[in-house]
GROMACS .gro file of N, CA, C and O in nm:
model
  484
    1UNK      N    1  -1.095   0.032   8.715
    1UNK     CA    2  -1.097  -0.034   8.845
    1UNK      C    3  -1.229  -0.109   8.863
    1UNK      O    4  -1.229  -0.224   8.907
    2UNK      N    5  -1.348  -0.040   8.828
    2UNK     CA    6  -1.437  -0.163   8.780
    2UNK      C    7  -1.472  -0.258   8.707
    2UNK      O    8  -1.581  -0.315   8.699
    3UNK      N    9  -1.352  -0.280   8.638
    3UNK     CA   10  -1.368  -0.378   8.560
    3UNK      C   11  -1.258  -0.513   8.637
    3UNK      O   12  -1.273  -0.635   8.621
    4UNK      N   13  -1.164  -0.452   8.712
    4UNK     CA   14  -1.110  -0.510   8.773
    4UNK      C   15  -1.227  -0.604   9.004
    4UNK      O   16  -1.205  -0.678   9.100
    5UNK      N   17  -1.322  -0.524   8.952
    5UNK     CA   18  -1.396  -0.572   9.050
    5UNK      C   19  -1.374  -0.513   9.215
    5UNK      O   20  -1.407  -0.554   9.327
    6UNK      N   21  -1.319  -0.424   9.174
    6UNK     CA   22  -1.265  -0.324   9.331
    6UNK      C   23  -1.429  -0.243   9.349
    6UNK      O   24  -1.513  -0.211   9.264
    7UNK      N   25  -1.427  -0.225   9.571
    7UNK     CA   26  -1.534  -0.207   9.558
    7UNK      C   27  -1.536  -0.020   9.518
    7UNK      O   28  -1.437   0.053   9.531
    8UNK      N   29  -1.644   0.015   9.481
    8UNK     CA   30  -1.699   0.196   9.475
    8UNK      C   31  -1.586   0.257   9.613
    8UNK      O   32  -1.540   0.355   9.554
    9UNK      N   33  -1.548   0.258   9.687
    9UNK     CA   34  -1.510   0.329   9.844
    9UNK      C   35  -1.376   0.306   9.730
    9UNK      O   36  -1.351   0.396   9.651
   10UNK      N   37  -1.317   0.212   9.731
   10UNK     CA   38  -1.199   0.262   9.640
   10UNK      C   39  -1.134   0.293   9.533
   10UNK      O   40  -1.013   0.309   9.519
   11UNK      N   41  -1.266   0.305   9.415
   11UNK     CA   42  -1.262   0.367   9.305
   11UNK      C   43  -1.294   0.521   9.337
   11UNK      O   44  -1.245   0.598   9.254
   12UNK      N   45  -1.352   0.570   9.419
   12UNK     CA   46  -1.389   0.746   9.489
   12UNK      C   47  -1.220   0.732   9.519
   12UNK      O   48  -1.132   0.762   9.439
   13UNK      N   49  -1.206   0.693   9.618
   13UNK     CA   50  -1.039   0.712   9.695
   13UNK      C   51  -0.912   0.743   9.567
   13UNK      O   52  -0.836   0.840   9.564
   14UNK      N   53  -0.917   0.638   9.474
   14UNK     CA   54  -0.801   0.626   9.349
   14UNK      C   55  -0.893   0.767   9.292
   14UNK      O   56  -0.810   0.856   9.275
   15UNK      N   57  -1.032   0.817   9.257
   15UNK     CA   58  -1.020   0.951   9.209
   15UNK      C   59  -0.966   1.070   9.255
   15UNK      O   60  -0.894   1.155   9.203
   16UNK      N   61  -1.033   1.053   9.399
   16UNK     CA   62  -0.916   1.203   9.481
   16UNK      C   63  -0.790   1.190   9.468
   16UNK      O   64  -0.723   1.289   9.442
   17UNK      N   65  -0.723   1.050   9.486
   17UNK     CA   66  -0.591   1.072   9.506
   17UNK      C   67  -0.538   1.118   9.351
   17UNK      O   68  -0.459   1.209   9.327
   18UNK      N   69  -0.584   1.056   9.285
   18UNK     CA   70  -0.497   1.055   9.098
   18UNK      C   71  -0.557   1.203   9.077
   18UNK      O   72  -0.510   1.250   8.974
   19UNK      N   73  -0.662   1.308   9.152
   19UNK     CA   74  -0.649   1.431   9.087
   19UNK      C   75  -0.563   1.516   9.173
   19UNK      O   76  -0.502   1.613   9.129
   20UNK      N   77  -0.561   1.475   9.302
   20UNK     CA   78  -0.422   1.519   9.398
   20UNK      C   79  -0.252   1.546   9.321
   20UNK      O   80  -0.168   1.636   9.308
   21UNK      N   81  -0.275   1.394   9.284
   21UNK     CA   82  -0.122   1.390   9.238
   21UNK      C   83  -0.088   1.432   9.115
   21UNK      O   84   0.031   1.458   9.095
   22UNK      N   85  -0.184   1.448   9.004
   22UNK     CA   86  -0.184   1.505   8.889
   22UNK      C   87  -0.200   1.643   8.935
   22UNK      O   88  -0.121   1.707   8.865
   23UNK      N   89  -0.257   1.721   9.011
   23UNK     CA   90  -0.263   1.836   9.037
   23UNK      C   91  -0.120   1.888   9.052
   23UNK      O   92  -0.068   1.958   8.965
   24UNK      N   93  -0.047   1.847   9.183
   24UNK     CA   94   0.065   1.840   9.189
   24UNK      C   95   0.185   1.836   9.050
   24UNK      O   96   0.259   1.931   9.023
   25UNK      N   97   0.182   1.735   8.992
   25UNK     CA   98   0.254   1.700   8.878
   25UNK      C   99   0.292   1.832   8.806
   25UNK      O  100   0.401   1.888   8.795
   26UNK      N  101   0.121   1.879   8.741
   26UNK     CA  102   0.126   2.034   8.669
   26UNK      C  103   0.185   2.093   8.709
   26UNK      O  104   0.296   2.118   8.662
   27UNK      N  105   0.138   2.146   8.820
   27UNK     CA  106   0.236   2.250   8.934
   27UNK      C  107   0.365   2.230   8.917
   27UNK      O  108   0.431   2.328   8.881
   28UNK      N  109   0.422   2.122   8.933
   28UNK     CA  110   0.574   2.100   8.946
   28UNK      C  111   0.645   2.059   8.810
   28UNK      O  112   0.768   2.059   8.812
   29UNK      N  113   0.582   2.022   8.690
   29UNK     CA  114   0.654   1.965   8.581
   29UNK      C  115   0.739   2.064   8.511
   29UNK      O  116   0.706   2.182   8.518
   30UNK      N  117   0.850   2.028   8.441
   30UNK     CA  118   0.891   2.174   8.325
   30UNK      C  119   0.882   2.119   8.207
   30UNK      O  120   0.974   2.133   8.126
   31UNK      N  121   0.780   2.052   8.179
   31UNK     CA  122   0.754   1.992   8.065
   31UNK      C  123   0.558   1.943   8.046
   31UNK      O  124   0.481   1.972   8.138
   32UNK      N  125   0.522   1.891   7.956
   32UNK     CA  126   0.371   1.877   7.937
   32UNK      C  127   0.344   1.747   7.929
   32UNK      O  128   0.246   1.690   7.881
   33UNK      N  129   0.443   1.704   7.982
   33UNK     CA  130   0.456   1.554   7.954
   33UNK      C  131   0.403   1.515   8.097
   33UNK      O  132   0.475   1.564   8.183
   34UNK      N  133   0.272   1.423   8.160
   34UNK     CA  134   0.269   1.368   8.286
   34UNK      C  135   0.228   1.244   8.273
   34UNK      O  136   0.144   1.229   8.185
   35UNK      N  137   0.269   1.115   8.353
   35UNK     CA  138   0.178   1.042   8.279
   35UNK      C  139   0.137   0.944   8.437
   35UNK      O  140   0.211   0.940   8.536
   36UNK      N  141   0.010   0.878   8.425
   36UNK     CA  142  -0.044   0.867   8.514
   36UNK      C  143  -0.074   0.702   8.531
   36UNK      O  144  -0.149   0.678   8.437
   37UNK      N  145  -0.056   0.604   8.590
   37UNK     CA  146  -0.058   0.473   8.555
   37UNK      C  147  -0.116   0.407   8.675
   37UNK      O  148  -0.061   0.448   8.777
   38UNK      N  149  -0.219   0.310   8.699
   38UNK     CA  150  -0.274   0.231   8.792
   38UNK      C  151  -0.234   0.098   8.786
   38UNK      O  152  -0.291   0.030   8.700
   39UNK      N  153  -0.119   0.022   8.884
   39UNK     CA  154  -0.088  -0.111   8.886
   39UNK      C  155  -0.176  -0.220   8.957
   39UNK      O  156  -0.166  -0.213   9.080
   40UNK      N  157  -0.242  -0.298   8.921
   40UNK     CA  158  -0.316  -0.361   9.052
   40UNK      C  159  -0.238  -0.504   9.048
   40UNK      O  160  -0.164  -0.560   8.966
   41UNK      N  161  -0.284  -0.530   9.160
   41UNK     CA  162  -0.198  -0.661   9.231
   41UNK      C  163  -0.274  -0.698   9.323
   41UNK      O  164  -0.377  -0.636   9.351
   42UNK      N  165  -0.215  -0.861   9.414
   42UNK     CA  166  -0.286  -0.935   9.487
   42UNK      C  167  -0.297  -0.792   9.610
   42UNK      O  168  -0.412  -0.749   9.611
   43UNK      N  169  -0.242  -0.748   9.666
   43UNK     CA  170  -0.252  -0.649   9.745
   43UNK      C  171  -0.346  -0.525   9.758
   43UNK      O  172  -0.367  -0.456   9.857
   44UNK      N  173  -0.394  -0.516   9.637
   44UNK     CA  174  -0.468  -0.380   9.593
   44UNK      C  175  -0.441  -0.332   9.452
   44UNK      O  176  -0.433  -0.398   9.348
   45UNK      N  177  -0.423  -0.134   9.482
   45UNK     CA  178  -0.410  -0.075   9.388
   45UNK      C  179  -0.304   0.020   9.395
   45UNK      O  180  -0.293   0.095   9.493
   46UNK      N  181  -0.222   0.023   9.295
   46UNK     CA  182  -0.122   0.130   9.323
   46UNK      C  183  -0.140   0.236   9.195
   46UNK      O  184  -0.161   0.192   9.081
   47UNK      N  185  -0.132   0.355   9.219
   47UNK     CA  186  -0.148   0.472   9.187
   47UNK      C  187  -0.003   0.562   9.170
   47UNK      O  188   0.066   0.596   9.266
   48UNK      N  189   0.037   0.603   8.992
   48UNK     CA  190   0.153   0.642   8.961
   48UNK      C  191   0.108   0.728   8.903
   48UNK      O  192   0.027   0.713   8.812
   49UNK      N  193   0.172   0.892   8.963
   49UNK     CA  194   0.194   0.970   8.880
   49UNK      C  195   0.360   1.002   8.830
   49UNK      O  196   0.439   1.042   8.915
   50UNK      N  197   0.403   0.981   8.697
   50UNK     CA  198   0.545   1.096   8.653
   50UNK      C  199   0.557   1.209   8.632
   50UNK      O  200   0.449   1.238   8.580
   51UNK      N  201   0.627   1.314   8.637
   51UNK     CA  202   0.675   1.411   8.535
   51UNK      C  203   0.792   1.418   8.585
   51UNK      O  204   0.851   1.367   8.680
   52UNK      N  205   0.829   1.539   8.450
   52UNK     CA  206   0.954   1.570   8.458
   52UNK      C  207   1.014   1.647   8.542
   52UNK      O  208   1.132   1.676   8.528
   53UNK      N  209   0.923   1.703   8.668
   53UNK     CA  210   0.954   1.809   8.776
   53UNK      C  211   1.061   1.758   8.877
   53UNK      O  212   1.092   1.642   8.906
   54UNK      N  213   1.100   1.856   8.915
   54UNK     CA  214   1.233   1.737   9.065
   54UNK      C  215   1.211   1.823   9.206
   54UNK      O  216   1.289   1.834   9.300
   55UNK      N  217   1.077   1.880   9.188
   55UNK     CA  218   1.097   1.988   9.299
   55UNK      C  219   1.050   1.879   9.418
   55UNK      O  220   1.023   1.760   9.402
   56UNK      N  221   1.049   1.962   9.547
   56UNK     CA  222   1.107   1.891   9.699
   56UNK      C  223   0.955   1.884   9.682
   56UNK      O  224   0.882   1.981   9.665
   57UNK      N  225   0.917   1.751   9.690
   57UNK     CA  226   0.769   1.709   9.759
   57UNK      C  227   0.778   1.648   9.987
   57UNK      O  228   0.857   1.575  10.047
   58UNK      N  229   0.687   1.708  10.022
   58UNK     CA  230   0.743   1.656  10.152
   58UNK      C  231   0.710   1.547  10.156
   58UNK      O  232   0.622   1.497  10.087
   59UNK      N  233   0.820   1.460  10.288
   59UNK     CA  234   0.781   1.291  10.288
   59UNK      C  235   0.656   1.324  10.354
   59UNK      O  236   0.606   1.427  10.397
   60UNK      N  237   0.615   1.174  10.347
   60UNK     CA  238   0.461   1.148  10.428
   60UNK      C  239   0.459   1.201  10.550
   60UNK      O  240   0.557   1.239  10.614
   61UNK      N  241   0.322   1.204  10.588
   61UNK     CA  242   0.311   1.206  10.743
   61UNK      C  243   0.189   1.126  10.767
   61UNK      O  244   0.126   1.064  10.681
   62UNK      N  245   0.154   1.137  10.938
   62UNK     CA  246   0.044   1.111  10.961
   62UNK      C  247  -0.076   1.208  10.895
   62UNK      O  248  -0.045   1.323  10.866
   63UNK      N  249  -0.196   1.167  10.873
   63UNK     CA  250  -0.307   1.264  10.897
   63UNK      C  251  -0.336   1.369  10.980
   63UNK      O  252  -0.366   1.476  10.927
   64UNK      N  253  -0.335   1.359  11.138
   64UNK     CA  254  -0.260   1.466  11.180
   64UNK      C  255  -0.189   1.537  11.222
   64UNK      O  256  -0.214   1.635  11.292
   65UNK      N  257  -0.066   1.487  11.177
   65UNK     CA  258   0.099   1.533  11.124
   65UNK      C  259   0.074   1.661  11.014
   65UNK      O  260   0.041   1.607  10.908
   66UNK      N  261   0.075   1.782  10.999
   66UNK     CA  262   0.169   1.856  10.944
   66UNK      C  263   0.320   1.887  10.946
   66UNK      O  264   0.370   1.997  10.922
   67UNK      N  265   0.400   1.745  10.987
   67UNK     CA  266   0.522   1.821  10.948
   67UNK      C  267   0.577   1.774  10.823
   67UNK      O  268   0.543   1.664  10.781
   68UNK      N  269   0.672   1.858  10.747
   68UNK     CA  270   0.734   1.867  10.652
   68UNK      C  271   0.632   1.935  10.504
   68UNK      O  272   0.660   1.952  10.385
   69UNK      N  273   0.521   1.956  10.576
   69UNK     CA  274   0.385   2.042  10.471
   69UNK      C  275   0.425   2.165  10.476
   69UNK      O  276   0.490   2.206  10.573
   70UNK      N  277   0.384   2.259  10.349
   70UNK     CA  278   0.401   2.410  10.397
   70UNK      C  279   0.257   2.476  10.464
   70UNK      O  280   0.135   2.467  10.453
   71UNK      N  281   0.374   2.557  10.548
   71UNK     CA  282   0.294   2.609  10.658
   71UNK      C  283   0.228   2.792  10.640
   71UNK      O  284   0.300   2.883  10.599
   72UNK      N  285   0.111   2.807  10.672
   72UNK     CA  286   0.088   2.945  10.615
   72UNK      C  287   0.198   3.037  10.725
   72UNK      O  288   0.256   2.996  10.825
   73UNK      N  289   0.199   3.179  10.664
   73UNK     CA  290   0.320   3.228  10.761
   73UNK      C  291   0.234   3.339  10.868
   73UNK      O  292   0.288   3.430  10.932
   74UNK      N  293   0.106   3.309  10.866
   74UNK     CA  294   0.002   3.410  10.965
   74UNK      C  295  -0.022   3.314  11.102
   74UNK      O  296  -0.105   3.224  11.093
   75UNK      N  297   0.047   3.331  11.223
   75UNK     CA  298   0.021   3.245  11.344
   75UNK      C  299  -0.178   3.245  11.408
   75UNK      O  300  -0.239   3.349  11.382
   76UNK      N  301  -0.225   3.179  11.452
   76UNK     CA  302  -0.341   3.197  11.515
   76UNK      C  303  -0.357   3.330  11.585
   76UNK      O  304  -0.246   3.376  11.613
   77UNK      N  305  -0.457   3.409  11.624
   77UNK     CA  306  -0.472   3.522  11.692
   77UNK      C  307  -0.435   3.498  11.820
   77UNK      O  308  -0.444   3.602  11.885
   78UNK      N  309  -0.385   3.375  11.908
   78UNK     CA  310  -0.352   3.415  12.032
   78UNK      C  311  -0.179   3.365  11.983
   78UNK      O  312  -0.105   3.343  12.078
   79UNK      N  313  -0.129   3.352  11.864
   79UNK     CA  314   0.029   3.317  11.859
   79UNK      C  315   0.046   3.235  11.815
   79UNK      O  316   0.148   3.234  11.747
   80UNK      N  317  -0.030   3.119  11.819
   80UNK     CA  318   0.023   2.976  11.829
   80UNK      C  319  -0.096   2.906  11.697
   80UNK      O  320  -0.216   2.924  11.675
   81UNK      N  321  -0.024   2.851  11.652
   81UNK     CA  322  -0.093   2.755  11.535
   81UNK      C  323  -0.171   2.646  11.600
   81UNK      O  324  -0.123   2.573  11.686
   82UNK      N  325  -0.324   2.636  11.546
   82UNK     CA  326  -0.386   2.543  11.586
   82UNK      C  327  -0.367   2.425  11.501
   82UNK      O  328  -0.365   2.445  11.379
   83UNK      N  329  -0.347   2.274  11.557
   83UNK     CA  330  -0.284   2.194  11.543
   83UNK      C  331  -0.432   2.122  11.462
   83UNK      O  332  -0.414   2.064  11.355
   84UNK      N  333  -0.543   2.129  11.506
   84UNK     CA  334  -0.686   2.070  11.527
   84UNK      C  335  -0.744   2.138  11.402
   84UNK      O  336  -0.857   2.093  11.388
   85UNK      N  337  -0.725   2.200  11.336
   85UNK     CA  338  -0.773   2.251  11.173
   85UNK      C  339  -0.650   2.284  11.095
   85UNK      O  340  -0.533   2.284  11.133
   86UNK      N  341  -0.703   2.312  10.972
   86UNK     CA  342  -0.630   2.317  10.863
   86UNK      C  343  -0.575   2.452  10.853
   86UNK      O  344  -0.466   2.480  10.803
   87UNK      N  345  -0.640   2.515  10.894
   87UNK     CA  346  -0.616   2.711  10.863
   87UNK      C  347  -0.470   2.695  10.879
   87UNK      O  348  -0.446   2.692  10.759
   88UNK      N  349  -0.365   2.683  10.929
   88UNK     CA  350  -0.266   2.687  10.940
   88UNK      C  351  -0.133   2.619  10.822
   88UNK      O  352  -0.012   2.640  10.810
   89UNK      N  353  -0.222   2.541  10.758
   89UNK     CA  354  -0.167   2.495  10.662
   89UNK      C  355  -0.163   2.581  10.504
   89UNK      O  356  -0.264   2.645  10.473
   90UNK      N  357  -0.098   2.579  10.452
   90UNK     CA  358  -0.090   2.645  10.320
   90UNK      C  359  -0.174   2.565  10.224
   90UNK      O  360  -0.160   2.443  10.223
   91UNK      N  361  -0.273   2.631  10.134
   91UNK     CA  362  -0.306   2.604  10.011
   91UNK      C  363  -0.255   2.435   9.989
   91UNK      O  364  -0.278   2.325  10.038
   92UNK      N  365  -0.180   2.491   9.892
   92UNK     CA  366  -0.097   2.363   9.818
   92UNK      C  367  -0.047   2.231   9.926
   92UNK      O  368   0.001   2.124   9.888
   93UNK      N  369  -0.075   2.274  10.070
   93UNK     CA  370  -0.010   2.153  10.129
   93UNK      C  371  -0.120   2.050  10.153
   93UNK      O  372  -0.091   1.930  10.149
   94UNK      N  373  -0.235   2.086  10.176
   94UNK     CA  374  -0.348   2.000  10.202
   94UNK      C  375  -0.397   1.857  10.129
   94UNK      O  376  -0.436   1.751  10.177
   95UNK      N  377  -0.370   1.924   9.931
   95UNK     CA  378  -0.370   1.778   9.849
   95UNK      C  379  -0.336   1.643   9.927
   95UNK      O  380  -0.408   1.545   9.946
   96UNK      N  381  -0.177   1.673   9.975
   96UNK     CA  382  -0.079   1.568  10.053
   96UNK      C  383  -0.144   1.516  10.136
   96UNK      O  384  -0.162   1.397  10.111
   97UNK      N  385  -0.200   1.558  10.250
   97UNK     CA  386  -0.275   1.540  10.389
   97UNK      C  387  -0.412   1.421  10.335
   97UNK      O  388  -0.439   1.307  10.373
   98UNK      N  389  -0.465   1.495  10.251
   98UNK     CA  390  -0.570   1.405  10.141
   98UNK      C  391  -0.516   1.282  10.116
   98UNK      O  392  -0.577   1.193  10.174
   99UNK      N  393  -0.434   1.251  10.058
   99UNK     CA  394  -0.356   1.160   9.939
   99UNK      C  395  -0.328   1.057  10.104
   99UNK      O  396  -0.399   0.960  10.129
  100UNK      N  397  -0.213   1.103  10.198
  100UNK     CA  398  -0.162   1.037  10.304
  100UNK      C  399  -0.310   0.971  10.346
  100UNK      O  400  -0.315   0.853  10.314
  101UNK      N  401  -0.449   1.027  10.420
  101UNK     CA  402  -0.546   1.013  10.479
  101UNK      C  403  -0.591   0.864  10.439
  101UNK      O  404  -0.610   0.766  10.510
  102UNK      N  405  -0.605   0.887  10.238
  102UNK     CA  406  -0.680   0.773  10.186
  102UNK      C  407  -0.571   0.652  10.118
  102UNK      O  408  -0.614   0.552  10.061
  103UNK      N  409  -0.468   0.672  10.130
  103UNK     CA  410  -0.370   0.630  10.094
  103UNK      C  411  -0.312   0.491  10.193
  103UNK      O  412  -0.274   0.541  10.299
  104UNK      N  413  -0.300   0.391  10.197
  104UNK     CA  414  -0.242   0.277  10.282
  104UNK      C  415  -0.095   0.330  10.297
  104UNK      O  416  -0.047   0.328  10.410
  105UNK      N  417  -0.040   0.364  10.222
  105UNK     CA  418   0.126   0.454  10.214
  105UNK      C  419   0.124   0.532  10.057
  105UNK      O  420   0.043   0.531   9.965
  106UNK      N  421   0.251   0.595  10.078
  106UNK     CA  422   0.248   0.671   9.960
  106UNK      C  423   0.396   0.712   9.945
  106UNK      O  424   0.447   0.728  10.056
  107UNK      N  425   0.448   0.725   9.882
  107UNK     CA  426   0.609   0.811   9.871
  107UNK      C  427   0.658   0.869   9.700
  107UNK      O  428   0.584   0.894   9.605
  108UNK      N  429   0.725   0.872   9.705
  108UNK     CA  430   0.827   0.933   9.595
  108UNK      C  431   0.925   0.914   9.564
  108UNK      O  432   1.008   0.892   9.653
  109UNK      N  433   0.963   0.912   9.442
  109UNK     CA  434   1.117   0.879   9.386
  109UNK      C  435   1.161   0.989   9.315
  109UNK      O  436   1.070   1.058   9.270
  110UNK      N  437   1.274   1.026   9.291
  110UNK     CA  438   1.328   1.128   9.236
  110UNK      C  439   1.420   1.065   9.114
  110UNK      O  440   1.437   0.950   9.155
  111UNK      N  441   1.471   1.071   9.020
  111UNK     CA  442   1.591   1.045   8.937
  111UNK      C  443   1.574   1.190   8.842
  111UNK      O  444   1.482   1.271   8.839
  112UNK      N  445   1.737   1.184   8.749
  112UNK     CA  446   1.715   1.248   8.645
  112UNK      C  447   1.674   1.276   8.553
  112UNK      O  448   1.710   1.361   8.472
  113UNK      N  449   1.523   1.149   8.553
  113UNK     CA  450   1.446   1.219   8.431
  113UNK      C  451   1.334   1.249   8.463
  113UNK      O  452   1.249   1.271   8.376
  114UNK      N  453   1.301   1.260   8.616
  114UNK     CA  454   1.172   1.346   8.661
  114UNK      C  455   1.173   1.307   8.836
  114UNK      O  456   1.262   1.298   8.921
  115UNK      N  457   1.051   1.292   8.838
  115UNK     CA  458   0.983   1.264   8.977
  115UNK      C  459   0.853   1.147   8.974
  115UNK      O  460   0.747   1.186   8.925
  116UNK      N  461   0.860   1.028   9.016
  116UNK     CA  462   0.760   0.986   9.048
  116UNK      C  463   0.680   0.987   9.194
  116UNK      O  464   0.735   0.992   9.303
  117UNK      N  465   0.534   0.979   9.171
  117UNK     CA  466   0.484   1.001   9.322
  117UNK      C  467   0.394   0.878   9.319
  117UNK      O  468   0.342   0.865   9.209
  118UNK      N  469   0.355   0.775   9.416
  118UNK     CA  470   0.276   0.685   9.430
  118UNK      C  471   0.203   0.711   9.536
  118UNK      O  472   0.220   0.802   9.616
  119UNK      N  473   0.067   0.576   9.535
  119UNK     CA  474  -0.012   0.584   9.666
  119UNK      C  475  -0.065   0.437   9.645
  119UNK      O  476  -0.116   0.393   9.542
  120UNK      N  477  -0.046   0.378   9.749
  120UNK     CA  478  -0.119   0.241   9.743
  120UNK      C  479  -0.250   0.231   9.793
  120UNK      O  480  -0.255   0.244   9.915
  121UNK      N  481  -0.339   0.216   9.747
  121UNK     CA  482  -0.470   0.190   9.808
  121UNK      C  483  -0.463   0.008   9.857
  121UNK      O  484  -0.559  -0.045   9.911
   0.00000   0.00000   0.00000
């Protein structure tokens, strides 16, 4: 990406996100196969991870949107999940929240020979 002349703010951004989504990938692949690809265009940068996994990634949300993230199953001490931090969120759901934050959009495709996940910077 520096050779392509993009500034530092979004060569940091394409690192969190591409270790987000490769993180993910592992987690979800049934195979060792992942492969990871950066398209750039008049628009920016787009950011591809594959594997062969098909498990349910949630759609996007806002930043602070947790819905469709997994949720930890311990409520706040007065009952109610605080909306205003993360504690409430599970581990593994936060990558996403990351990826959505620095991400211009982001989604997923599914077919039968894996899962792709993108993020456009």
């Amino acid at each position: 990406m520096r050779a392509w002349g993009e500034p530092a703010e979004r060569i940091e951004a394409a690192a969190l996100i591409v270790t987000e989504l490769v993180t993910n990938a592992v987690q979800h692949t049934s195979t060792r196969k992942i492969r990871c690809r950066l398209l750039r265009s008049a628009d920016g940068v787009r950011i591809c991870v594959w594997n062969r996994g098909r498990a349910r990634i949630p759609s996007p949300a806002s930043p602070g949107d947790s819905a469709g993230l997994p949720v930890a199953g311990v409520p706040a001490a007065d009952g109610h999940a605080d909306d205003d931090t993360l504690d409430h969120l599970a581990e593994d759901g936060r990558g996403l929240l990351l990826v959505d934050a620095l991400a211009a959009r982001w989604g997923t495709r599914a077919a039968l020979a894996g899962r792709l996940v993108w993020a456009d910077l």
